[in-house]
Amino acid sequence: MAADETDARAFSDDHDWLDADHPREECGVFGIFGHPDAAAITALGLHALQHRGQEAAGIVSFDGARFHSERRLGLVGDHFSKKSVIDQLPGMVAIGHTRYSTTGETILRNVQPLFAELAGGGFAVCHNGNLTNGLTLRRQLIAEGAIYQATSDTEVILHLVARSKRNRFIDRFIDALAQIEGAYAFVGMTNKKLVGARDPLGIRPLVLGRLDGHPIFASETCALDIIGARFEREVEPGEVIVVHETGEIESIRPFPARRPRPCLFEYVYFARPDSVAGGRNVYEVRKNIGAILAAESPIAADVVIPVPDSGVPAAIGFAQASRIPYELGIIRNHYVGRTFIQPTQSVRELGVRLKHSANRAVVSGKSIVLVDDSIVRGTTSRKIVSMMREAGARAVHFRIASPPIKHPDFYGIDMPDEAKLLAAQMGLEEMRAYLGVESLAFISIDGLYRALGEPGRDNAAPQFTDHYFTGDYPTPIADLVGEGAKQLSLLAEAS
């Protein structure tokens, strides 16, 4: 096994055992055009998007003559805070990516942005999301003679652009988009253009901003805020935006309009609380979720305690609505990082205590309401409940700020299959007993929609992508049938 593969496996293992009970991050993309400090600005943007992917990061820049690429395993700050690295990325155009692998192993050749020399010149691209026919297309392209360097589904787009018979680059890019299915937010660059594209349903987010007049693409508005950029608008579902060499922005809508269905988990967990998504402040939405959860599943208790950090806004909303005091009964250690690269089994068993510790003064002798954003496997939740008991909690009531997760995701969220999803295997009472709590309740799907300002879920035409709760997948999933399913299984085993 190559050295980069060994390091990546160790890094991945480290995070798996520390945070196995939440959906794993997606990815973050960023791009800027025409700025003299393009690479440094991109690095700052990726810092703000670090929560979306913590396994690897990369930046590609263009200096007017040559493309430059730096791709590293690990956190953005581990590498791209260094002047020596930024100095290797000259130019006034740059794109960047922070990654959590949803398709393909965490090895250096999969780290984005990916780059290729095509007939018309260099093309670099990065991707947030997952192509649900990516493996099917990969199999077809390899049969036709394509040579793959990576196992990431993003490489498909490079091959499709390269093989297109269209003349102009943007037409070749759109031709490639027409052949893919699933969820995507692409940011790409050539020697003359910066381009952003969002899938027709708007499942994955992408926004357009400006810094001193220079166009920027980013996964979330928080990446604009960190650099003092102005939010202009969201890239619309199905829209392709091209920033030309002159700085002119062209909006292209190459596909028939469809009813948008952005991902609900952006509001529940993925987006940073200070971001704005779909015109909604994420922090306020999460507080609304907590308030509705309190109304749907009231409980008499002494104190409301969030499971940090993702459960904090919902816990505040729950406490305010129920008029139960809010306290920090769990303290999170933000500096665990890569302390133990390959921990022993005994250390693994103590993993939750490395990340969370009980605030005994708040918990002891109290009836508490624990509020978390979601339950996936239930393993970490069970350990946190046990920790509360050991700290002296008299009773533990668990409230979850999302409906039960019963179905896997294929659009860019790393979520286990149904056999490993607690809610897919157990009923509510079984889950309550397994977790060891006095009561357990999840917000309803209609309650979650109301928290976003909707009257409820329109079952005939859902307003959001919510398949992990409902089983209603919004696109075909070619990779789950026939040969594609076999390849998906083999890739999972290899990863």
Short mmCIF file of N, CA and C in Angstrom, two decimals, residues 214-369:
data_model
loop_
_atom_site.label_atom_id
_atom_site.label_comp_id
_atom_site.label_asym_id
_atom_site.label_seq_id
_atom_site.Cartn_x
_atom_site.Cartn_y
_atom_site.Cartn_z
N HIS A 214 -14.97 41.14 -7.55
CA HIS A 214 -14.51 39.87 -8.11
C HIS A 214 -15.50 38.75 -7.78
N PRO A 215 -15.98 38.01 -8.79
CA PRO A 215 -16.97 36.96 -8.56
C PRO A 215 -16.40 35.80 -7.75
N ILE A 216 -17.26 35.24 -6.91
CA ILE A 216 -16.90 34.12 -6.04
C ILE A 216 -18.03 33.10 -6.07
N PHE A 217 -17.66 31.82 -6.13
CA PHE A 217 -18.59 30.73 -5.89
C PHE A 217 -18.22 30.08 -4.55
N ALA A 218 -19.22 29.68 -3.76
CA ALA A 218 -18.95 29.00 -2.50
C ALA A 218 -20.13 28.12 -2.12
N SER A 219 -19.85 27.08 -1.35
CA SER A 219 -20.92 26.18 -0.91
C SER A 219 -21.89 26.87 0.04
N GLU A 220 -21.36 27.78 0.87
CA GLU A 220 -22.21 28.43 1.87
C GLU A 220 -21.85 29.90 2.00
N THR A 221 -22.80 30.68 2.50
CA THR A 221 -22.57 32.11 2.68
C THR A 221 -21.53 32.39 3.76
N CYS A 222 -21.31 31.47 4.70
CA CYS A 222 -20.31 31.71 5.75
C CYS A 222 -18.92 31.87 5.15
N ALA A 223 -18.67 31.25 3.97
CA ALA A 223 -17.37 31.39 3.31
C ALA A 223 -17.21 32.79 2.73
N LEU A 224 -18.31 33.43 2.38
CA LEU A 224 -18.25 34.82 1.93
C LEU A 224 -18.01 35.75 3.12
N ASP A 225 -18.66 35.46 4.22
CA ASP A 225 -18.55 36.32 5.40
C ASP A 225 -17.12 36.39 5.92
N ILE A 226 -16.41 35.25 5.89
CA ILE A 226 -15.08 35.21 6.50
C ILE A 226 -14.09 36.09 5.74
N ILE A 227 -14.35 36.34 4.46
CA ILE A 227 -13.43 37.17 3.66
C ILE A 227 -14.00 38.56 3.40
N GLY A 228 -15.15 38.86 3.99
CA GLY A 228 -15.75 40.18 3.80
C GLY A 228 -16.39 40.37 2.45
N ALA A 229 -16.78 39.27 1.80
CA ALA A 229 -17.42 39.35 0.50
C ALA A 229 -18.92 39.58 0.64
N ARG A 230 -19.52 40.09 -0.42
CA ARG A 230 -20.96 40.36 -0.43
C ARG A 230 -21.69 39.20 -1.09
N PHE A 231 -22.72 38.72 -0.41
CA PHE A 231 -23.58 37.69 -0.99
C PHE A 231 -24.43 38.33 -2.07
N GLU A 232 -24.41 37.72 -3.26
CA GLU A 232 -25.21 38.25 -4.37
C GLU A 232 -26.49 37.46 -4.54
N ARG A 233 -26.36 36.15 -4.70
CA ARG A 233 -27.55 35.30 -4.83
C ARG A 233 -27.12 33.85 -4.84
N GLU A 234 -28.10 32.96 -4.74
CA GLU A 234 -27.82 31.54 -4.91
C GLU A 234 -27.71 31.22 -6.40
N VAL A 235 -26.86 30.27 -6.71
CA VAL A 235 -26.90 29.68 -8.05
C VAL A 235 -28.19 28.88 -8.10
N GLU A 236 -29.01 29.14 -9.10
CA GLU A 236 -30.32 28.50 -9.16
C GLU A 236 -30.18 27.02 -9.52
N PRO A 237 -31.11 26.19 -9.08
CA PRO A 237 -31.08 24.78 -9.49
C PRO A 237 -31.07 24.65 -11.01
N GLY A 238 -30.14 23.85 -11.51
CA GLY A 238 -30.03 23.64 -12.95
C GLY A 238 -29.30 24.74 -13.70
N GLU A 239 -28.82 25.75 -12.99
CA GLU A 239 -28.16 26.89 -13.64
C GLU A 239 -26.66 26.64 -13.79
N VAL A 240 -26.11 27.12 -14.89
CA VAL A 240 -24.67 27.15 -15.11
C VAL A 240 -24.27 28.61 -15.24
N ILE A 241 -23.35 29.06 -14.40
CA ILE A 241 -22.87 30.45 -14.45
C ILE A 241 -21.43 30.45 -14.93
N VAL A 242 -21.17 31.25 -15.94
CA VAL A 242 -19.83 31.34 -16.52
C VAL A 242 -19.28 32.74 -16.27
N VAL A 243 -18.09 32.81 -15.68
CA VAL A 243 -17.37 34.08 -15.54
C VAL A 243 -16.33 34.10 -16.66
N HIS A 244 -16.50 35.02 -17.60
CA HIS A 244 -15.63 35.08 -18.75
C HIS A 244 -14.35 35.85 -18.45
N GLU A 245 -13.42 35.77 -19.38
CA GLU A 245 -12.11 36.41 -19.23
C GLU A 245 -12.24 37.91 -18.97
N THR A 246 -13.28 38.52 -19.53
CA THR A 246 -13.51 39.96 -19.36
C THR A 246 -14.11 40.30 -18.00
N GLY A 247 -14.52 39.27 -17.24
CA GLY A 247 -15.22 39.49 -15.98
C GLY A 247 -16.72 39.46 -16.13
N GLU A 248 -17.19 39.42 -17.37
CA GLU A 248 -18.63 39.35 -17.62
C GLU A 248 -19.18 38.02 -17.12
N ILE A 249 -20.38 38.08 -16.52
CA ILE A 249 -21.02 36.87 -16.00
C ILE A 249 -22.18 36.49 -16.91
N GLU A 250 -22.18 35.24 -17.33
CA GLU A 250 -23.24 34.72 -18.20
C GLU A 250 -24.00 33.62 -17.46
N SER A 251 -25.31 33.74 -17.42
CA SER A 251 -26.17 32.73 -16.80
C SER A 251 -26.80 31.87 -17.90
N ILE A 252 -26.62 30.56 -17.78
CA ILE A 252 -27.16 29.63 -18.77
C ILE A 252 -28.06 28.64 -18.04
N ARG A 253 -29.24 28.41 -18.60
CA ARG A 253 -30.16 27.41 -18.02
C ARG A 253 -30.44 26.36 -19.09
N PRO A 254 -29.56 25.37 -19.18
CA PRO A 254 -29.61 24.43 -20.31
C PRO A 254 -30.65 23.32 -20.17
N PHE A 255 -31.25 23.18 -19.00
CA PHE A 255 -32.15 22.05 -18.78
C PHE A 255 -33.56 22.55 -18.45
N PRO A 256 -34.57 21.74 -18.74
CA PRO A 256 -35.94 22.13 -18.38
C PRO A 256 -36.07 22.38 -16.88
N ALA A 257 -36.82 23.41 -16.53
CA ALA A 257 -37.01 23.76 -15.12
C ALA A 257 -37.74 22.65 -14.39
N ARG A 258 -37.28 22.37 -13.17
CA ARG A 258 -37.92 21.37 -12.32
C ARG A 258 -38.20 21.99 -10.96
N ARG A 259 -39.12 21.40 -10.23
CA ARG A 259 -39.40 21.90 -8.89
C ARG A 259 -38.18 21.67 -8.00
N PRO A 260 -37.60 22.72 -7.41
CA PRO A 260 -36.40 22.55 -6.57
C PRO A 260 -36.68 21.68 -5.35
N ARG A 261 -35.67 20.88 -4.97
CA ARG A 261 -35.77 20.07 -3.77
C ARG A 261 -34.42 20.08 -3.05
N PRO A 262 -34.06 21.19 -2.42
CA PRO A 262 -32.79 21.26 -1.70
C PRO A 262 -32.77 20.28 -0.53
N CYS A 263 -31.56 19.92 -0.12
CA CYS A 263 -31.37 18.91 0.92
C CYS A 263 -31.78 19.43 2.30
N LEU A 264 -32.67 18.69 2.97
CA LEU A 264 -33.11 19.08 4.31
C LEU A 264 -31.99 19.02 5.34
N PHE A 265 -31.02 18.12 5.12
CA PHE A 265 -29.97 17.95 6.12
C PHE A 265 -29.03 19.16 6.19
N GLU A 266 -29.05 20.02 5.18
CA GLU A 266 -28.31 21.26 5.30
C GLU A 266 -28.80 22.06 6.50
N TYR A 267 -30.10 22.06 6.71
CA TYR A 267 -30.70 22.82 7.82
C TYR A 267 -30.57 22.08 9.14
N VAL A 268 -30.65 20.77 9.10
CA VAL A 268 -30.58 19.97 10.32
C VAL A 268 -29.17 19.91 10.88
N TYR A 269 -28.17 19.74 9.97
CA TYR A 269 -26.83 19.40 10.47
C TYR A 269 -25.68 20.03 9.70
N PHE A 270 -25.70 19.99 8.36
CA PHE A 270 -24.47 20.27 7.61
C PHE A 270 -24.07 21.74 7.57
N ALA A 271 -24.98 22.61 7.22
CA ALA A 271 -24.62 24.02 7.06
C ALA A 271 -24.19 24.62 8.40
N ARG A 272 -23.26 25.55 8.33
CA ARG A 272 -22.86 26.25 9.55
C ARG A 272 -24.02 27.11 10.04
N PRO A 273 -24.22 27.25 11.35
CA PRO A 273 -25.38 27.99 11.85
C PRO A 273 -25.47 29.43 11.36
N ASP A 274 -24.32 30.05 11.05
CA ASP A 274 -24.34 31.44 10.61
C ASP A 274 -24.54 31.59 9.11
N SER A 275 -24.75 30.49 8.40
CA SER A 275 -25.03 30.57 6.97
C SER A 275 -26.50 30.85 6.71
N VAL A 276 -26.76 31.36 5.51
CA VAL A 276 -28.12 31.55 5.03
C VAL A 276 -28.30 30.61 3.84
N ALA A 277 -29.34 29.78 3.89
CA ALA A 277 -29.60 28.82 2.82
C ALA A 277 -31.06 28.94 2.40
N GLY A 278 -31.28 29.11 1.10
CA GLY A 278 -32.65 29.26 0.62
C GLY A 278 -33.36 30.44 1.23
N GLY A 279 -32.61 31.49 1.57
CA GLY A 279 -33.19 32.67 2.19
C GLY A 279 -33.49 32.52 3.66
N ARG A 280 -33.09 31.40 4.26
CA ARG A 280 -33.38 31.14 5.66
C ARG A 280 -32.09 31.13 6.47
N ASN A 281 -32.06 31.81 7.60
CA ASN A 281 -30.93 31.74 8.49
C ASN A 281 -30.93 30.38 9.17
N VAL A 282 -29.84 29.64 9.03
CA VAL A 282 -29.79 28.26 9.51
C VAL A 282 -29.96 28.20 11.03
N TYR A 283 -29.36 29.15 11.74
CA TYR A 283 -29.47 29.17 13.21
C TYR A 283 -30.93 29.33 13.63
N GLU A 284 -31.65 30.24 12.99
CA GLU A 284 -33.05 30.46 13.34
C GLU A 284 -33.89 29.23 13.03
N VAL A 285 -33.61 28.58 11.89
CA VAL A 285 -34.34 27.36 11.55
C VAL A 285 -34.14 26.30 12.63
N ARG A 286 -32.91 26.14 13.09
CA ARG A 286 -32.63 25.11 14.10
C ARG A 286 -33.29 25.45 15.44
N LYS A 287 -33.36 26.72 15.77
CA LYS A 287 -34.11 27.11 16.97
C LYS A 287 -35.59 26.80 16.79
N ASN A 288 -36.12 27.06 15.60
CA ASN A 288 -37.53 26.74 15.32
C ASN A 288 -37.77 25.24 15.46
N ILE A 289 -36.83 24.45 14.98
CA ILE A 289 -36.96 22.99 15.11
C ILE A 289 -37.09 22.61 16.57
N GLY A 290 -36.22 23.19 17.42
CA GLY A 290 -36.28 22.89 18.85
C GLY A 290 -37.60 23.28 19.48
N ALA A 291 -38.11 24.46 19.08
CA ALA A 291 -39.38 24.93 19.65
C ALA A 291 -40.54 24.01 19.24
N ILE A 292 -40.56 23.58 17.97
CA ILE A 292 -41.62 22.69 17.51
C ILE A 292 -41.48 21.32 18.15
N LEU A 293 -40.25 20.86 18.32
CA LEU A 293 -40.01 19.59 19.01
C LEU A 293 -40.55 19.63 20.43
N ALA A 294 -40.36 20.77 21.11
CA ALA A 294 -40.89 20.92 22.49
C ALA A 294 -42.41 20.88 22.50
N ALA A 295 -43.04 21.47 21.48
CA ALA A 295 -44.50 21.47 21.41
C ALA A 295 -45.04 20.08 21.07
N GLU A 296 -44.34 19.36 20.21
CA GLU A 296 -44.81 18.03 19.80
C GLU A 296 -44.56 16.98 20.88
N SER A 297 -43.46 17.13 21.64
CA SER A 297 -43.09 16.11 22.63
C SER A 297 -42.68 16.78 23.94
N PRO A 298 -43.64 17.38 24.63
CA PRO A 298 -43.31 18.09 25.88
C PRO A 298 -42.89 17.12 26.97
N ILE A 299 -42.11 17.62 27.91
CA ILE A 299 -41.65 16.81 29.03
C ILE A 299 -41.36 17.72 30.21
N ALA A 300 -41.64 17.25 31.40
CA ALA A 300 -41.28 18.00 32.61
C ALA A 300 -39.86 17.59 33.01
N ALA A 301 -38.97 18.55 33.12
CA ALA A 301 -37.58 18.26 33.47
C ALA A 301 -36.97 19.48 34.15
N ASP A 302 -35.76 19.29 34.69
CA ASP A 302 -35.08 20.38 35.40
C ASP A 302 -34.21 21.22 34.49
N VAL A 303 -33.67 20.61 33.43
CA VAL A 303 -32.70 21.32 32.62
C VAL A 303 -32.66 20.73 31.21
N VAL A 304 -32.43 21.60 30.22
CA VAL A 304 -32.24 21.19 28.82
C VAL A 304 -30.75 21.26 28.51
N ILE A 305 -30.21 20.17 27.97
CA ILE A 305 -28.77 20.08 27.70
C ILE A 305 -28.56 19.70 26.24
N PRO A 306 -27.79 20.49 25.48
CA PRO A 306 -27.50 20.12 24.10
C PRO A 306 -26.37 19.12 24.02
N VAL A 307 -26.40 18.27 22.99
CA VAL A 307 -25.23 17.48 22.64
C VAL A 307 -24.43 18.36 21.68
N PRO A 308 -23.29 18.87 22.12
CA PRO A 308 -22.58 19.86 21.30
C PRO A 308 -21.88 19.20 20.12
N ASP A 309 -21.64 20.00 19.05
CA ASP A 309 -22.08 21.38 18.90
C ASP A 309 -23.39 21.45 18.13
N SER A 310 -23.68 20.42 17.36
CA SER A 310 -24.78 20.48 16.41
C SER A 310 -26.16 20.54 17.08
N GLY A 311 -26.26 20.12 18.34
CA GLY A 311 -27.54 20.16 19.01
C GLY A 311 -27.84 21.46 19.72
N VAL A 312 -26.90 22.40 19.70
CA VAL A 312 -27.04 23.63 20.50
C VAL A 312 -28.22 24.50 20.09
N PRO A 313 -28.35 24.92 18.82
CA PRO A 313 -29.48 25.81 18.49
C PRO A 313 -30.84 25.18 18.77
N ALA A 314 -31.01 23.90 18.45
CA ALA A 314 -32.29 23.24 18.70
C ALA A 314 -32.57 23.17 20.19
N ALA A 315 -31.54 22.94 21.01
CA ALA A 315 -31.72 22.90 22.46
C ALA A 315 -32.14 24.26 23.00
N ILE A 316 -31.57 25.33 22.44
CA ILE A 316 -31.98 26.68 22.86
C ILE A 316 -33.45 26.90 22.55
N GLY A 317 -33.87 26.52 21.34
CA GLY A 317 -35.27 26.66 20.98
C GLY A 317 -36.18 25.82 21.85
N PHE A 318 -35.74 24.59 22.16
CA PHE A 318 -36.53 23.71 23.03
C PHE A 318 -36.67 24.33 24.41
N ALA A 319 -35.58 24.84 24.96
CA ALA A 319 -35.60 25.42 26.30
C ALA A 319 -36.49 26.66 26.35
N GLN A 320 -36.38 27.51 25.35
CA GLN A 320 -37.19 28.72 25.34
C GLN A 320 -38.67 28.40 25.23
N ALA A 321 -39.02 27.44 24.37
CA ALA A 321 -40.43 27.09 24.18
C ALA A 321 -41.01 26.38 25.39
N SER A 322 -40.20 25.56 26.05
CA SER A 322 -40.70 24.78 27.19
C SER A 322 -40.50 25.48 28.53
N ARG A 323 -39.74 26.59 28.49
CA ARG A 323 -39.43 27.36 29.71
C ARG A 323 -38.71 26.51 30.75
N ILE A 324 -37.84 25.66 30.25
CA ILE A 324 -36.95 24.87 31.10
C ILE A 324 -35.56 25.47 30.95
N PRO A 325 -34.81 25.65 32.04
CA PRO A 325 -33.48 26.25 31.94
C PRO A 325 -32.56 25.49 30.99
N TYR A 326 -31.78 26.25 30.25
CA TYR A 326 -30.80 25.70 29.31
C TYR A 326 -29.43 25.76 29.96
N GLU A 327 -28.72 24.64 29.95
CA GLU A 327 -27.38 24.59 30.55
C GLU A 327 -26.44 23.76 29.68
N LEU A 328 -25.16 24.06 29.79
CA LEU A 328 -24.14 23.26 29.12
C LEU A 328 -23.74 22.10 30.03
N GLY A 329 -24.45 21.02 29.90
CA GLY A 329 -24.19 19.85 30.74
C GLY A 329 -23.16 18.91 30.14
N ILE A 330 -22.78 19.18 28.87
CA ILE A 330 -21.74 18.41 28.19
C ILE A 330 -20.75 19.40 27.62
N ILE A 331 -19.50 19.22 27.92
CA ILE A 331 -18.44 20.08 27.41
C ILE A 331 -17.69 19.33 26.33
N ARG A 332 -17.58 19.98 25.16
CA ARG A 332 -16.90 19.33 24.04
C ARG A 332 -15.44 19.76 23.98
N ASN A 333 -14.57 18.79 23.76
CA ASN A 333 -13.16 19.06 23.54
C ASN A 333 -12.96 19.26 22.04
N HIS A 334 -12.65 20.50 21.64
CA HIS A 334 -12.49 20.82 20.22
C HIS A 334 -11.09 20.49 19.71
N TYR A 335 -10.24 19.96 20.55
CA TYR A 335 -8.84 19.81 20.17
C TYR A 335 -8.40 18.35 20.14
N VAL A 336 -9.35 17.43 19.96
CA VAL A 336 -8.99 16.02 19.87
C VAL A 336 -8.17 15.77 18.63
N GLY A 337 -8.69 16.27 17.47
CA GLY A 337 -7.94 16.18 16.22
C GLY A 337 -7.44 14.79 15.94
N ARG A 338 -6.12 14.68 15.68
CA ARG A 338 -5.53 13.39 15.33
C ARG A 338 -4.63 12.91 16.46
N THR A 339 -5.08 13.11 17.69
CA THR A 339 -4.27 12.76 18.85
C THR A 339 -3.86 11.29 18.83
N PHE A 340 -4.81 10.42 18.51
CA PHE A 340 -4.53 8.99 18.47
C PHE A 340 -4.75 8.50 17.05
N ILE A 341 -3.67 8.24 16.34
CA ILE A 341 -3.80 7.84 14.94
C ILE A 341 -4.34 6.42 14.82
N GLN A 342 -3.79 5.50 15.59
CA GLN A 342 -4.28 4.13 15.57
C GLN A 342 -4.47 3.68 17.02
N PRO A 343 -5.60 4.07 17.64
CA PRO A 343 -5.80 3.80 19.05
C PRO A 343 -6.01 2.33 19.35
N THR A 344 -5.65 1.95 20.55
CA THR A 344 -5.93 0.60 21.02
C THR A 344 -7.42 0.46 21.29
N GLN A 345 -7.89 -0.75 21.46
CA GLN A 345 -9.30 -0.97 21.71
C GLN A 345 -9.74 -0.27 22.99
N SER A 346 -8.90 -0.29 24.02
CA SER A 346 -9.27 0.36 25.28
C SER A 346 -9.43 1.86 25.09
N VAL A 347 -8.59 2.45 24.24
CA VAL A 347 -8.72 3.88 23.97
C VAL A 347 -9.96 4.15 23.14
N ARG A 348 -10.26 3.27 22.19
CA ARG A 348 -11.48 3.43 21.40
C ARG A 348 -12.71 3.48 22.30
N GLU A 349 -12.74 2.63 23.31
CA GLU A 349 -13.89 2.57 24.21
C GLU A 349 -14.04 3.86 25.01
N LEU A 350 -12.94 4.57 25.19
CA LEU A 350 -12.99 5.85 25.89
C LEU A 350 -13.14 7.02 24.92
N GLY A 351 -13.31 6.73 23.62
CA GLY A 351 -13.30 7.77 22.61
C GLY A 351 -14.32 8.87 22.86
N VAL A 352 -15.53 8.51 23.26
CA VAL A 352 -16.55 9.53 23.47
C VAL A 352 -16.15 10.49 24.57
N ARG A 353 -15.37 10.03 25.56
CA ARG A 353 -14.95 10.90 26.65
C ARG A 353 -13.84 11.86 26.22
N LEU A 354 -13.10 11.45 25.17
CA LEU A 354 -12.11 12.37 24.63
C LEU A 354 -12.80 13.56 23.97
N LYS A 355 -13.95 13.31 23.40
CA LYS A 355 -14.65 14.36 22.66
C LYS A 355 -15.67 15.09 23.52
N HIS A 356 -16.32 14.39 24.43
CA HIS A 356 -17.34 14.99 25.28
C HIS A 356 -17.10 14.59 26.74
N SER A 357 -17.30 15.53 27.62
CA SER A 357 -17.23 15.21 29.05
C SER A 357 -18.41 15.85 29.77
N ALA A 358 -18.85 15.20 30.83
CA ALA A 358 -20.02 15.67 31.57
C ALA A 358 -19.66 16.83 32.49
N ASN A 359 -20.54 17.80 32.54
CA ASN A 359 -20.43 18.90 33.50
C ASN A 359 -21.25 18.50 34.72
N ARG A 360 -20.60 17.79 35.64
CA ARG A 360 -21.30 17.13 36.74
C ARG A 360 -22.15 18.09 37.57
N ALA A 361 -21.69 19.31 37.75
CA ALA A 361 -22.42 20.27 38.58
C ALA A 361 -23.79 20.59 38.00
N VAL A 362 -23.92 20.52 36.68
CA VAL A 362 -25.19 20.79 36.02
C VAL A 362 -26.09 19.56 35.99
N VAL A 363 -25.47 18.38 35.89
CA VAL A 363 -26.21 17.14 35.64
C VAL A 363 -26.65 16.44 36.92
N SER A 364 -25.83 16.43 37.94
CA SER A 364 -26.06 15.59 39.13
C SER A 364 -27.39 15.91 39.81
N GLY A 365 -28.18 14.86 40.00
CA GLY A 365 -29.45 14.97 40.69
C GLY A 365 -30.58 15.55 39.88
N LYS A 366 -30.34 15.81 38.59
CA LYS A 366 -31.34 16.48 37.76
C LYS A 366 -32.04 15.51 36.82
N SER A 367 -33.26 15.87 36.48
CA SER A 367 -33.96 15.25 35.35
C SER A 367 -33.63 16.10 34.13
N ILE A 368 -32.99 15.51 33.14
CA ILE A 368 -32.46 16.29 32.03
C ILE A 368 -33.12 15.93 30.71
N VAL A 369 -33.16 16.92 29.82
CA VAL A 369 -33.57 16.70 28.43
C VAL A 369 -32.32 16.86 27.57
#
